[in-house]
Amino acid sequence: MDTAVVDRSNRLSVTKLGGKMVADYWANVFTARERGEKVVWYNGSAVNPFFQAAGLVWCHGEAFSARLAAQHLEQPAQLAAQEYGYVGELCSYARTHLGCAVLTQNAGHANGTGIVGLPEQAELASRLPAPDFFVNAYAGCSTGQQWDDISFRVFGKEVPIFNVSLPFLWGNKPDAGYLIGEEWQQVSRYVADQLHELVRFIETMTGRPFAWDTLRQNMAYIKKASQLRREAMALCAHAPTPATFWDWIASIAHINFLPGNQDLVDYFGSVRDEIAARVANGVPALENERYRLYFDGIMNWNKLGWLAKRFAEYDAAVIAGRYTHSSFWQEPQIIDAENPLRGMAQHYLICPINHSLKTLDYLTLRDCERFDIDGLVFHSTRTCRAFTNPQTLLARSAREHLGLPAMFFEGDVADASFYKDEVLESRLVAMLENIDVRRAKAGR
């Protein structure tokens, strides 16, 4: 059982504003039908700029599942999915969202009692308006590629669906590398062509011409926001770090699915400015930073606050991670706002589960050196095999090339039952002791 842990971290204050932005976004989704707006459900890549340009309301499946888990409201949706026939080993993002689909179909069955028990939680999970159509654009995950097809079946095969095929980046040709090589050029063209088809599909669904100028403006905002985000991340190479992985987790929704507009730019400008001010004034994210760690794995949303406190308890600053630093419009220099489709296609391809080991190894070692990392933490997400598959090899490479120790703990993205705090704590302590021994031997 979790015991009380004092929070010794110094989280960014601007994320409170960010929380309101996310809450306002979901309130807008929940009330879309009242305004007579069309709704699209989608999974995988950030294709939402297309929906924004088309005047649609969009719901990202993983995002809603993560939100429910972070608020500890996921159980009714997961029970609904279980009753529908989906086993507990299925991706808990998908299982939760499919449960929401079932509950949406049966909306109105829960009666409020004033106590947030299962009926009221089920009502919250069923608040998503039913989709007018689906779009699937999932890279590197076979579950994700079938997710919307199953949702299509839940809604009686009556809701139109469009699939964007995103090839895996094998990177096994002599000229292959991160963002380079003939394979990269070929698949970039292939996906960009499909995005043209997606636009035609959206025009059919909305019955009006697509607003290309609006898409260009959306992408200009996203590019600027991404540049500010990357500038802020780079400042965390400073020791002690002015912000942590947990702060970047708190800002994932904004760069992943919130509208591309001036508010988004202003938010990441505020993030960058607060971090820069901390560097200038010597304000750390952790009062007594002794260890700098890298986190590999999708976030355990049920335990976000708990994990931040637990690592801080041991003076361990988690600086960066594959989920935050190798995802979500992470290469703004390849976005051409005037001709956006190619750069958008390329970002959909560089999802961090869509690379070969060669590229993942390059990205992990690069960030470990960039942020002066002391050890790696691998969150072996029980129901996300796509993310966990390469982890033991990445740990071995970090040990062989950089001499860095690693630890593994099991958890999940949205199912709290797979997490055991005793396992995390014992393995974290062991790794930190390993770091101390290495430092002593090196005379540090």
One Martini backbone bead per residue (centre of mass of N, CA, C, O) as a GRO file, in nm:
protein
  444
    1MET     BB    1   0.098   0.035   0.020
    2ASP     BB    2   0.072   0.359   0.008
    3THR     BB    3   0.268   0.609   0.142
    4ALA     BB    4   0.357   0.889   0.269
    5VAL     BB    5   0.491   1.162   0.063
    6VAL     BB    6   0.697   1.413   0.040
    7ASP     BB    7   0.709   1.699  -0.156
    8ARG     BB    8   1.037   1.802  -0.304
    9SER     BB    9   0.938   1.944  -0.540
   10ASN     BB   10   0.961   2.206  -0.815
   11ARG     BB   11   0.720   2.297  -0.987
   12LEU     BB   12   0.580   2.440  -1.237
   13SER     BB   13   0.350   2.702  -1.239
   14VAL     BB   14   0.236   2.705  -1.540
   15THR     BB   15   0.078   2.428  -1.527
   16LYS     BB   16  -0.186   2.543  -1.415
   17LEU     BB   17  -0.271   2.678  -1.676
   18GLY     BB   18  -0.255   2.419  -1.843
   19GLY     BB   19  -0.489   2.273  -1.699
   20LYS     BB   20  -0.711   2.466  -1.797
   21MET     BB   21  -0.678   2.419  -2.099
   22VAL     BB   22  -0.758   2.120  -2.090
   23ALA     BB   23  -1.036   2.149  -1.956
   24ASP     BB   24  -1.155   2.329  -2.181
   25TYR     BB   25  -1.129   2.131  -2.409
   26TRP     BB   26  -1.317   1.906  -2.289
   27ALA     BB   27  -1.566   2.084  -2.260
   28ASN     BB   28  -1.592   2.125  -2.568
   29VAL     BB   29  -1.637   1.830  -2.638
   30PHE     BB   30  -1.891   1.765  -2.454
   31THR     BB   31  -2.057   2.024  -2.614
   32ALA     BB   32  -2.082   1.981  -2.927
   33ARG     BB   33  -2.385   1.905  -2.973
   34GLU     BB   34  -2.506   2.174  -2.868
   35ARG     BB   35  -2.357   2.318  -3.135
   36GLY     BB   36  -2.366   2.122  -3.394
   37GLU     BB   37  -2.103   1.949  -3.405
   38LYS     BB   38  -1.858   1.773  -3.537
   39VAL     BB   39  -1.712   1.441  -3.468
   40VAL     BB   40  -1.380   1.311  -3.405
   41TRP     BB   41  -1.213   1.008  -3.388
   42TYR     BB   42  -0.873   0.939  -3.268
   43ASN     BB   43  -0.547   0.782  -3.332
   44GLY     BB   44  -0.224   0.865  -3.252
   45SER     BB   45  -0.154   1.091  -3.442
   46ALA     BB   46  -0.132   1.452  -3.502
   47VAL     BB   47  -0.420   1.526  -3.694
   48ASN     BB   48  -0.574   1.782  -3.573
   49PRO     BB   49  -0.514   2.019  -3.776
   50PHE     BB   50  -0.725   1.922  -3.978
   51PHE     BB   51  -0.975   1.953  -3.793
   52GLN     BB   52  -0.943   2.249  -3.729
   53ALA     BB   53  -0.963   2.348  -4.028
   54ALA     BB   54  -1.264   2.199  -4.052
   55GLY     BB   55  -1.441   2.255  -3.785
   56LEU     BB   56  -1.381   2.040  -3.567
   57VAL     BB   57  -1.422   1.791  -3.324
   58TRP     BB   58  -1.171   1.633  -3.112
   59CYS     BB   59  -1.077   1.285  -3.016
   60HIS     BB   60  -0.828   1.140  -2.824
   61GLY     BB   61  -0.802   0.834  -2.701
   62GLU     BB   62  -0.547   0.834  -2.521
   63ALA     BB   63  -0.607   1.103  -2.377
   64PHE     BB   64  -0.868   1.014  -2.231
   65SER     BB   65  -0.747   0.777  -2.083
   66ALA     BB   66  -0.531   0.939  -1.930
   67ARG     BB   67  -0.723   1.127  -1.782
   68LEU     BB   68  -0.877   0.918  -1.624
   69ALA     BB   69  -0.629   0.799  -1.479
   70ALA     BB   70  -0.530   1.067  -1.342
   71GLN     BB   71  -0.833   1.079  -1.196
   72HIS     BB   72  -0.935   0.792  -1.117
   73LEU     BB   73  -1.174   0.708  -1.373
   74GLU     BB   74  -1.125   0.415  -1.532
   75GLN     BB   75  -1.289   0.167  -1.427
   76PRO     BB   76  -1.564   0.165  -1.581
   77ALA     BB   77  -1.441   0.137  -1.865
   78GLN     BB   78  -1.285  -0.130  -1.807
   79LEU     BB   79  -1.538  -0.294  -1.727
   80ALA     BB   80  -1.688  -0.259  -1.993
   81ALA     BB   81  -1.471  -0.399  -2.165
   82GLN     BB   82  -1.476  -0.668  -2.016
   83GLU     BB   83  -1.781  -0.730  -2.072
   84TYR     BB   84  -1.727  -0.718  -2.390
   85GLY     BB   85  -1.424  -0.902  -2.401
   86TYR     BB   86  -1.167  -0.757  -2.284
   87VAL     BB   87  -0.863  -0.809  -2.186
   88GLY     BB   88  -0.614  -0.709  -1.953
   89GLU     BB   89  -0.370  -0.728  -2.185
   90LEU     BB   90  -0.478  -0.501  -2.316
   91CYS     BB   91  -0.442  -0.209  -2.398
   92SER     BB   92  -0.540   0.038  -2.175
   93TYR     BB   93  -0.614   0.251  -2.368
   94ALA     BB   94  -0.805   0.085  -2.545
   95ARG     BB   95  -0.982  -0.034  -2.321
   96THR     BB   96  -1.085   0.238  -2.215
   97HIS     BB   97  -1.199   0.354  -2.484
   98LEU     BB   98  -1.389   0.119  -2.548
   99GLY     BB   99  -1.552   0.159  -2.291
  100CYS     BB  100  -1.647   0.442  -2.370
  101ALA     BB  101  -1.803   0.351  -2.618
  102VAL     BB  102  -2.004   0.179  -2.465
  103LEU     BB  103  -2.105   0.407  -2.274
  104THR     BB  104  -2.199   0.599  -2.499
  105GLN     BB  105  -2.418   0.405  -2.603
  106ASN     BB  106  -2.534   0.409  -2.277
  107ALA     BB  107  -2.620   0.680  -2.221
  108GLY     BB  108  -2.805   0.766  -1.911
  109HIS     BB  109  -2.787   0.534  -1.676
  110ALA     BB  110  -2.677   0.739  -1.474
  111ASN     BB  111  -2.721   0.839  -1.130
  112GLY     BB  112  -2.696   1.090  -0.927
  113THR     BB  113  -2.576   1.109  -0.562
  114GLY     BB  114  -2.303   1.291  -0.474
  115ILE     BB  115  -2.123   1.036  -0.524
  116VAL     BB  116  -1.812   0.917  -0.642
  117GLY     BB  117  -1.884   0.652  -0.798
  118LEU     BB  118  -1.936   0.437  -1.044
  119PRO     BB  119  -2.176   0.582  -1.179
  120GLU     BB  120  -2.035   0.866  -1.201
  121GLN     BB  121  -1.785   0.769  -1.352
  122ALA     BB  122  -1.939   0.659  -1.594
  123GLU     BB  123  -2.054   0.931  -1.678
  124LEU     BB  124  -1.782   1.058  -1.743
  125ALA     BB  125  -1.689   0.831  -1.953
  126SER     BB  126  -1.969   0.900  -2.136
  127ARG     BB  127  -1.926   1.211  -2.249
  128LEU     BB  128  -1.863   1.134  -2.517
  129PRO     BB  129  -1.926   1.203  -2.823
  130ALA     BB  130  -2.029   1.068  -3.083
  131PRO     BB  131  -1.912   0.981  -3.381
  132ASP     BB  132  -1.897   1.066  -3.729
  133PHE     BB  133  -1.585   0.979  -3.735
  134PHE     BB  134  -1.282   0.810  -3.827
  135VAL     BB  135  -0.920   0.826  -3.743
  136ASN     BB  136  -0.625   0.644  -3.843
  137ALA     BB  137  -0.266   0.709  -3.717
  138TYR     BB  138  -0.065   0.442  -3.661
  139ALA     BB  139   0.254   0.384  -3.518
  140GLY     BB  140   0.415   0.079  -3.423
  141CYS     BB  141   0.107  -0.044  -3.360
  142SER     BB  142  -0.120  -0.298  -3.385
  143THR     BB  143  -0.339  -0.205  -3.195
  144GLY     BB  144  -0.380   0.082  -3.305
  145GLN     BB  145  -0.466  -0.021  -3.598
  146GLN     BB  146  -0.740  -0.168  -3.461
  147TRP     BB  147  -0.900   0.016  -3.273
  148ASP     BB  148  -1.098   0.168  -3.474
  149ASP     BB  149  -1.221  -0.087  -3.589
  150ILE     BB  150  -1.356  -0.168  -3.323
  151SER     BB  151  -1.517   0.090  -3.285
  152PHE     BB  152  -1.675   0.052  -3.545
  153ARG     BB  153  -1.823  -0.200  -3.430
  154VAL     BB  154  -1.951  -0.079  -3.176
  155PHE     BB  155  -2.109   0.124  -3.395
  156GLY     BB  156  -2.221  -0.086  -3.625
  157LYS     BB  157  -2.072  -0.002  -3.896
  158GLU     BB  158  -2.180   0.330  -3.939
  159VAL     BB  159  -1.897   0.466  -3.918
  160PRO     BB  160  -1.673   0.626  -4.068
  161ILE     BB  161  -1.338   0.536  -4.203
  162PHE     BB  162  -0.984   0.634  -4.177
  163ASN     BB  163  -0.663   0.523  -4.303
  164VAL     BB  164  -0.326   0.563  -4.202
  165SER     BB  165  -0.026   0.457  -4.335
  166LEU     BB  166   0.264   0.368  -4.121
  167PRO     BB  167   0.568   0.292  -4.168
  168PHE     BB  168   0.831   0.132  -4.073
  169LEU     BB  169   1.160   0.217  -3.953
  170TRP     BB  170   1.425   0.017  -4.016
  171GLY     BB  171   1.726   0.120  -4.091
  172ASN     BB  172   1.896  -0.116  -4.295
  173LYS     BB  173   2.041   0.079  -4.469
  174PRO     BB  174   2.334   0.233  -4.538
  175ASP     BB  175   2.180   0.537  -4.546
  176ALA     BB  176   2.056   0.510  -4.275
  177GLY     BB  177   1.877   0.741  -4.052
  178TYR     BB  178   1.807   1.015  -3.884
  179LEU     BB  179   1.637   1.185  -4.128
  180ILE     BB  180   1.770   0.977  -4.337
  181GLY     BB  181   1.746   0.857  -4.652
  182GLU     BB  182   1.562   0.680  -4.876
  183GLU     BB  183   1.347   0.566  -4.695
  184TRP     BB  184   1.261   0.839  -4.578
  185GLN     BB  185   1.171   0.963  -4.848
  186GLN     BB  186   0.961   0.754  -4.935
  187VAL     BB  187   0.769   0.756  -4.681
  188SER     BB  188   0.708   1.056  -4.690
  189ARG     BB  189   0.556   1.050  -4.959
  190TYR     BB  190   0.347   0.834  -4.888
  191VAL     BB  191   0.209   0.990  -4.653
  192ALA     BB  192   0.146   1.258  -4.793
  193ASP     BB  193  -0.052   1.135  -4.996
  194GLN     BB  194  -0.257   1.044  -4.774
  195LEU     BB  195  -0.324   1.331  -4.672
  196HIS     BB  196  -0.475   1.413  -4.921
  197GLU     BB  197  -0.695   1.198  -4.881
  198LEU     BB  198  -0.790   1.297  -4.608
  199VAL     BB  199  -0.898   1.566  -4.706
  200ARG     BB  200  -1.114   1.445  -4.893
  201PHE     BB  201  -1.265   1.301  -4.668
  202ILE     BB  202  -1.334   1.554  -4.502
  203GLU     BB  203  -1.498   1.691  -4.723
  204THR     BB  204  -1.717   1.471  -4.726
  205MET     BB  205  -1.798   1.492  -4.421
  206THR     BB  206  -1.861   1.820  -4.434
  207GLY     BB  207  -1.935   1.957  -4.726
  208ARG     BB  208  -1.651   2.117  -4.759
  209PRO     BB  209  -1.396   2.294  -4.813
  210PHE     BB  210  -1.075   2.308  -4.750
  211ALA     BB  211  -0.865   2.496  -4.516
  212TRP     BB  212  -0.551   2.563  -4.597
  213ASP     BB  213  -0.479   2.830  -4.451
  214THR     BB  214  -0.546   2.721  -4.170
  215LEU     BB  215  -0.336   2.500  -4.162
  216ARG     BB  216  -0.091   2.684  -4.191
  217GLN     BB  217  -0.144   2.839  -3.930
  218ASN     BB  218  -0.141   2.605  -3.735
  219MET     BB  219   0.158   2.519  -3.804
  220ALA     BB  220   0.291   2.782  -3.718
  221TYR     BB  221   0.216   2.756  -3.421
  222ILE     BB  222   0.340   2.475  -3.368
  223LYS     BB  223   0.627   2.544  -3.442
  224LYS     BB  224   0.670   2.761  -3.228
  225ALA     BB  225   0.599   2.589  -2.981
  226SER     BB  226   0.822   2.378  -3.031
  227GLN     BB  227   1.064   2.566  -3.012
  228LEU     BB  228   1.012   2.649  -2.718
  229ARG     BB  229   1.020   2.368  -2.598
  230ARG     BB  230   1.314   2.299  -2.686
  231GLU     BB  231   1.451   2.530  -2.542
  232ALA     BB  232   1.359   2.443  -2.258
  233MET     BB  233   1.489   2.164  -2.258
  234ALA     BB  234   1.786   2.256  -2.297
  235LEU     BB  235   1.806   2.400  -2.010
  236CYS     BB  236   1.818   2.108  -1.854
  237ALA     BB  237   2.136   2.078  -1.865
  238HIS     BB  238   2.140   2.210  -1.621
  239ALA     BB  239   2.313   2.236  -1.298
  240PRO     BB  240   2.055   2.219  -1.173
  241THR     BB  241   1.759   2.148  -1.271
  242PRO     BB  242   1.468   2.349  -1.356
  243ALA     BB  243   1.343   2.080  -1.476
  244THR     BB  244   1.126   1.799  -1.545
  245PHE     BB  245   0.971   1.531  -1.669
  246TRP     BB  246   0.703   1.604  -1.516
  247ASP     BB  247   0.662   1.873  -1.662
  248TRP     BB  248   0.643   1.749  -1.949
  249ILE     BB  249   0.401   1.576  -1.893
  250ALA     BB  250   0.209   1.824  -1.820
  251SER     BB  251   0.266   1.922  -2.151
  252ILE     BB  252   0.154   1.715  -2.363
  253ALA     BB  253  -0.133   1.795  -2.448
  254HIS     BB  254  -0.064   2.062  -2.588
  255ILE     BB  255   0.126   1.940  -2.822
  256ASN     BB  256  -0.072   1.703  -2.914
  257PHE     BB  257  -0.412   1.835  -2.909
  258LEU     BB  258  -0.421   2.116  -2.905
  259PRO     BB  259  -0.468   2.397  -3.042
  260GLY     BB  260  -0.341   2.587  -3.304
  261ASN     BB  261  -0.230   2.880  -3.135
  262GLN     BB  262  -0.151   3.148  -2.941
  263ASP     BB  263  -0.189   3.000  -2.672
  264LEU     BB  264   0.027   2.787  -2.724
  265VAL     BB  265   0.264   2.978  -2.753
  266ASP     BB  266   0.234   3.120  -2.479
  267TYR     BB  267   0.274   2.878  -2.303
  268PHE     BB  268   0.567   2.798  -2.401
  269GLY     BB  269   0.682   3.072  -2.335
  270SER     BB  270   0.633   3.045  -2.027
  271VAL     BB  271   0.801   2.797  -1.985
  272ARG     BB  272   1.069   2.910  -2.087
  273ASP     BB  273   1.080   3.158  -1.895
  274GLU     BB  274   1.077   3.007  -1.624
  275ILE     BB  275   1.332   2.841  -1.674
  276ALA     BB  276   1.525   3.076  -1.731
  277ALA     BB  277   1.485   3.209  -1.452
  278ARG     BB  278   1.595   2.975  -1.289
  279VAL     BB  279   1.877   2.979  -1.400
  280ALA     BB  280   1.945   3.279  -1.328
  281ASN     BB  281   1.849   3.223  -1.001
  282GLY     BB  282   1.904   2.927  -0.894
  283VAL     BB  283   1.642   2.740  -0.951
  284PRO     BB  284   1.538   2.434  -0.864
  285ALA     BB  285   1.350   2.135  -0.899
  286LEU     BB  286   1.565   2.024  -0.682
  287GLU     BB  287   1.714   2.092  -0.394
  288ASN     BB  288   1.892   1.792  -0.389
  289GLU     BB  289   2.070   1.716  -0.641
  290ARG     BB  290   2.225   1.382  -0.712
  291TYR     BB  291   2.048   1.273  -0.958
  292ARG     BB  292   2.044   1.183  -1.314
  293LEU     BB  293   1.760   1.088  -1.510
  294TYR     BB  294   1.623   0.843  -1.733
  295PHE     BB  295   1.304   0.793  -1.907
  296ASP     BB  296   1.159   0.480  -2.014
  297GLY     BB  297   0.834   0.540  -2.107
  298ILE     BB  298   0.528   0.548  -2.054
  299MET     BB  299   0.310   0.685  -1.868
  300ASN     BB  300   0.187   0.653  -1.533
  301TRP     BB  301  -0.107   0.802  -1.478
  302ASN     BB  302  -0.193   0.697  -1.192
  303LYS     BB  303   0.132   0.791  -1.084
  304LEU     BB  304   0.242   1.076  -1.130
  305GLY     BB  305   0.267   1.216  -0.849
  306TRP     BB  306   0.404   0.981  -0.701
  307LEU     BB  307   0.665   0.958  -0.869
  308ALA     BB  308   0.770   1.242  -0.825
  309LYS     BB  309   0.800   1.205  -0.517
  310ARG     BB  310   0.975   0.948  -0.504
  311PHE     BB  311   1.226   1.057  -0.647
  312ALA     BB  312   1.267   1.310  -0.469
  313GLU     BB  313   1.322   1.156  -0.201
  314TYR     BB  314   1.616   1.064  -0.354
  315ASP     BB  315   1.739   1.303  -0.524
  316ALA     BB  316   1.591   1.242  -0.811
  317ALA     BB  317   1.632   1.367  -1.134
  318VAL     BB  318   1.415   1.368  -1.392
  319ILE     BB  319   1.491   1.492  -1.712
  320ALA     BB  320   1.432   1.263  -1.933
  321GLY     BB  321   1.263   1.115  -2.237
  322ARG     BB  322   1.120   0.945  -2.489
  323TYR     BB  323   0.820   1.050  -2.457
  324THR     BB  324   0.908   1.365  -2.454
  325HIS     BB  325   1.185   1.401  -2.652
  326SER     BB  326   1.068   1.183  -2.899
  327SER     BB  327   0.800   1.370  -2.918
  328PHE     BB  328   0.588   1.595  -3.032
  329TRP     BB  329   0.705   1.796  -3.245
  330GLN     BB  330   1.045   1.756  -3.215
  331GLU     BB  331   1.100   1.878  -3.534
  332PRO     BB  332   1.052   2.193  -3.638
  333GLN     BB  333   1.248   2.216  -3.894
  334ILE     BB  334   1.039   2.024  -4.080
  335ILE     BB  335   0.841   2.259  -4.078
  336ASP     BB  336   0.620   2.376  -4.341
  337ALA     BB  337   0.369   2.599  -4.336
  338GLU     BB  338   0.317   2.634  -4.651
  339ASN     BB  339   0.409   2.306  -4.679
  340PRO     BB  340   0.294   2.074  -4.447
  341LEU     BB  341   0.268   1.763  -4.519
  342ARG     BB  342   0.554   1.649  -4.500
  343GLY     BB  343   0.621   1.729  -4.204
  344MET     BB  344   0.383   1.574  -4.088
  345ALA     BB  345   0.453   1.296  -4.190
  346GLN     BB  346   0.731   1.281  -4.045
  347HIS     BB  347   0.618   1.296  -3.756
  348TYR     BB  348   0.448   1.037  -3.773
  349LEU     BB  349   0.706   0.852  -3.817
  350ILE     BB  350   0.867   0.958  -3.533
  351CYS     BB  351   0.767   0.772  -3.352
  352PRO     BB  352   0.909   0.597  -3.071
  353ILE     BB  353   0.777   0.308  -3.205
  354ASN     BB  354   0.902   0.347  -3.528
  355HIS     BB  355   1.186   0.235  -3.463
  356SER     BB  356   1.476   0.117  -3.468
  357LEU     BB  357   1.732   0.041  -3.266
  358LYS     BB  358   1.940   0.227  -3.391
  359THR     BB  359   1.779   0.492  -3.337
  360LEU     BB  360   1.711   0.461  -3.038
  361ASP     BB  361   2.003   0.452  -2.948
  362TYR     BB  362   2.084   0.729  -3.047
  363LEU     BB  363   1.874   0.896  -2.882
  364THR     BB  364   1.950   0.797  -2.599
  365LEU     BB  365   2.254   0.867  -2.595
  366ARG     BB  366   2.225   1.162  -2.662
  367ASP     BB  367   2.055   1.242  -2.404
  368CYS     BB  368   2.248   1.137  -2.190
  369GLU     BB  369   2.475   1.337  -2.270
  370ARG     BB  370   2.323   1.609  -2.276
  371PHE     BB  371   2.213   1.554  -1.951
  372ASP     BB  372   2.403   1.402  -1.766
  373ILE     BB  373   2.355   1.099  -1.703
  374ASP     BB  374   2.344   0.833  -1.442
  375GLY     BB  375   2.057   0.689  -1.518
  376LEU     BB  376   1.810   0.435  -1.594
  377VAL     BB  377   1.448   0.425  -1.643
  378PHE     BB  378   1.229   0.143  -1.681
  379HIS     BB  379   0.901   0.133  -1.803
  380SER     BB  380   0.722  -0.164  -1.801
  381THR     BB  381   0.462  -0.171  -1.992
  382ARG     BB  382   0.243  -0.423  -1.987
  383THR     BB  383   0.041  -0.317  -2.249
  384CYS     BB  384   0.322  -0.199  -2.407
  385ARG     BB  385   0.519  -0.356  -2.625
  386ALA     BB  386   0.629  -0.141  -2.821
  387PHE     BB  387   0.796   0.008  -2.593
  388THR     BB  388   0.943  -0.247  -2.442
  389ASN     BB  389   1.103  -0.427  -2.642
  390PRO     BB  390   1.399  -0.249  -2.643
  391GLN     BB  391   1.500  -0.203  -2.342
  392THR     BB  392   1.731  -0.407  -2.285
  393LEU     BB  393   1.910  -0.300  -2.519
  394LEU     BB  394   1.934  -0.009  -2.420
  395ALA     BB  395   2.065  -0.075  -2.151
  396ARG     BB  396   2.317  -0.215  -2.263
  397SER     BB  397   2.422   0.023  -2.430
  398ALA     BB  398   2.456   0.226  -2.195
  399ARG     BB  399   2.664   0.051  -2.049
  400GLU     BB  400   2.878   0.011  -2.282
  401HIS     BB  401   2.909   0.328  -2.374
  402LEU     BB  402   2.852   0.493  -2.069
  403GLY     BB  403   2.827   0.333  -1.788
  404LEU     BB  404   2.516   0.285  -1.729
  405PRO     BB  405   2.272   0.231  -1.522
  406ALA     BB  406   1.975   0.021  -1.455
  407MET     BB  407   1.612   0.011  -1.428
  408PHE     BB  408   1.315  -0.188  -1.348
  409PHE     BB  409   0.956  -0.135  -1.386
  410GLU     BB  410   0.621  -0.215  -1.330
  411GLY     BB  411   0.338  -0.113  -1.529
  412ASP     BB  412   0.113   0.142  -1.664
  413VAL     BB  413  -0.088   0.364  -1.834
  414ALA     BB  414  -0.414   0.276  -1.706
  415ASP     BB  415  -0.333   0.031  -1.498
  416ALA     BB  416  -0.286   0.005  -1.155
  417SER     BB  417  -0.243  -0.313  -1.098
  418PHE     BB  418   0.074  -0.327  -1.210
  419TYR     BB  419   0.165  -0.165  -0.964
  420LYS     BB  420   0.468  -0.168  -0.742
  421ASP     BB  421   0.629   0.009  -0.506
  422GLU     BB  422   0.840  -0.192  -0.393
  423VAL     BB  423   0.985  -0.233  -0.661
  424LEU     BB  424   1.071   0.049  -0.721
  425GLU     BB  425   1.229   0.114  -0.460
  426SER     BB  426   1.438  -0.117  -0.459
  427ARG     BB  427   1.558  -0.050  -0.746
  428LEU     BB  428   1.632   0.242  -0.701
  429VAL     BB  429   1.825   0.206  -0.465
  430ALA     BB  430   2.022   0.017  -0.612
  431MET     BB  431   2.106   0.218  -0.835
  432LEU     BB  432   2.207   0.448  -0.652
  433GLU     BB  433   2.428   0.277  -0.521
  434ASN     BB  434   2.579   0.225  -0.783
  435ILE     BB  435   2.649   0.519  -0.837
  436ASP     BB  436   2.810   0.566  -0.578
  437VAL     BB  437   3.030   0.355  -0.634
  438ARG     BB  438   3.131   0.476  -0.899
  439ARG     BB  439   3.214   0.747  -0.780
  440ALA     BB  440   3.416   0.644  -0.572
  441LYS     BB  441   3.608   0.510  -0.778
  442ALA     BB  442   3.637   0.801  -0.937
  443GLY     BB  443   3.651   1.035  -0.711
  444ARG     BB  444   3.347   1.196  -0.673
   0.00000   0.00000   0.00000
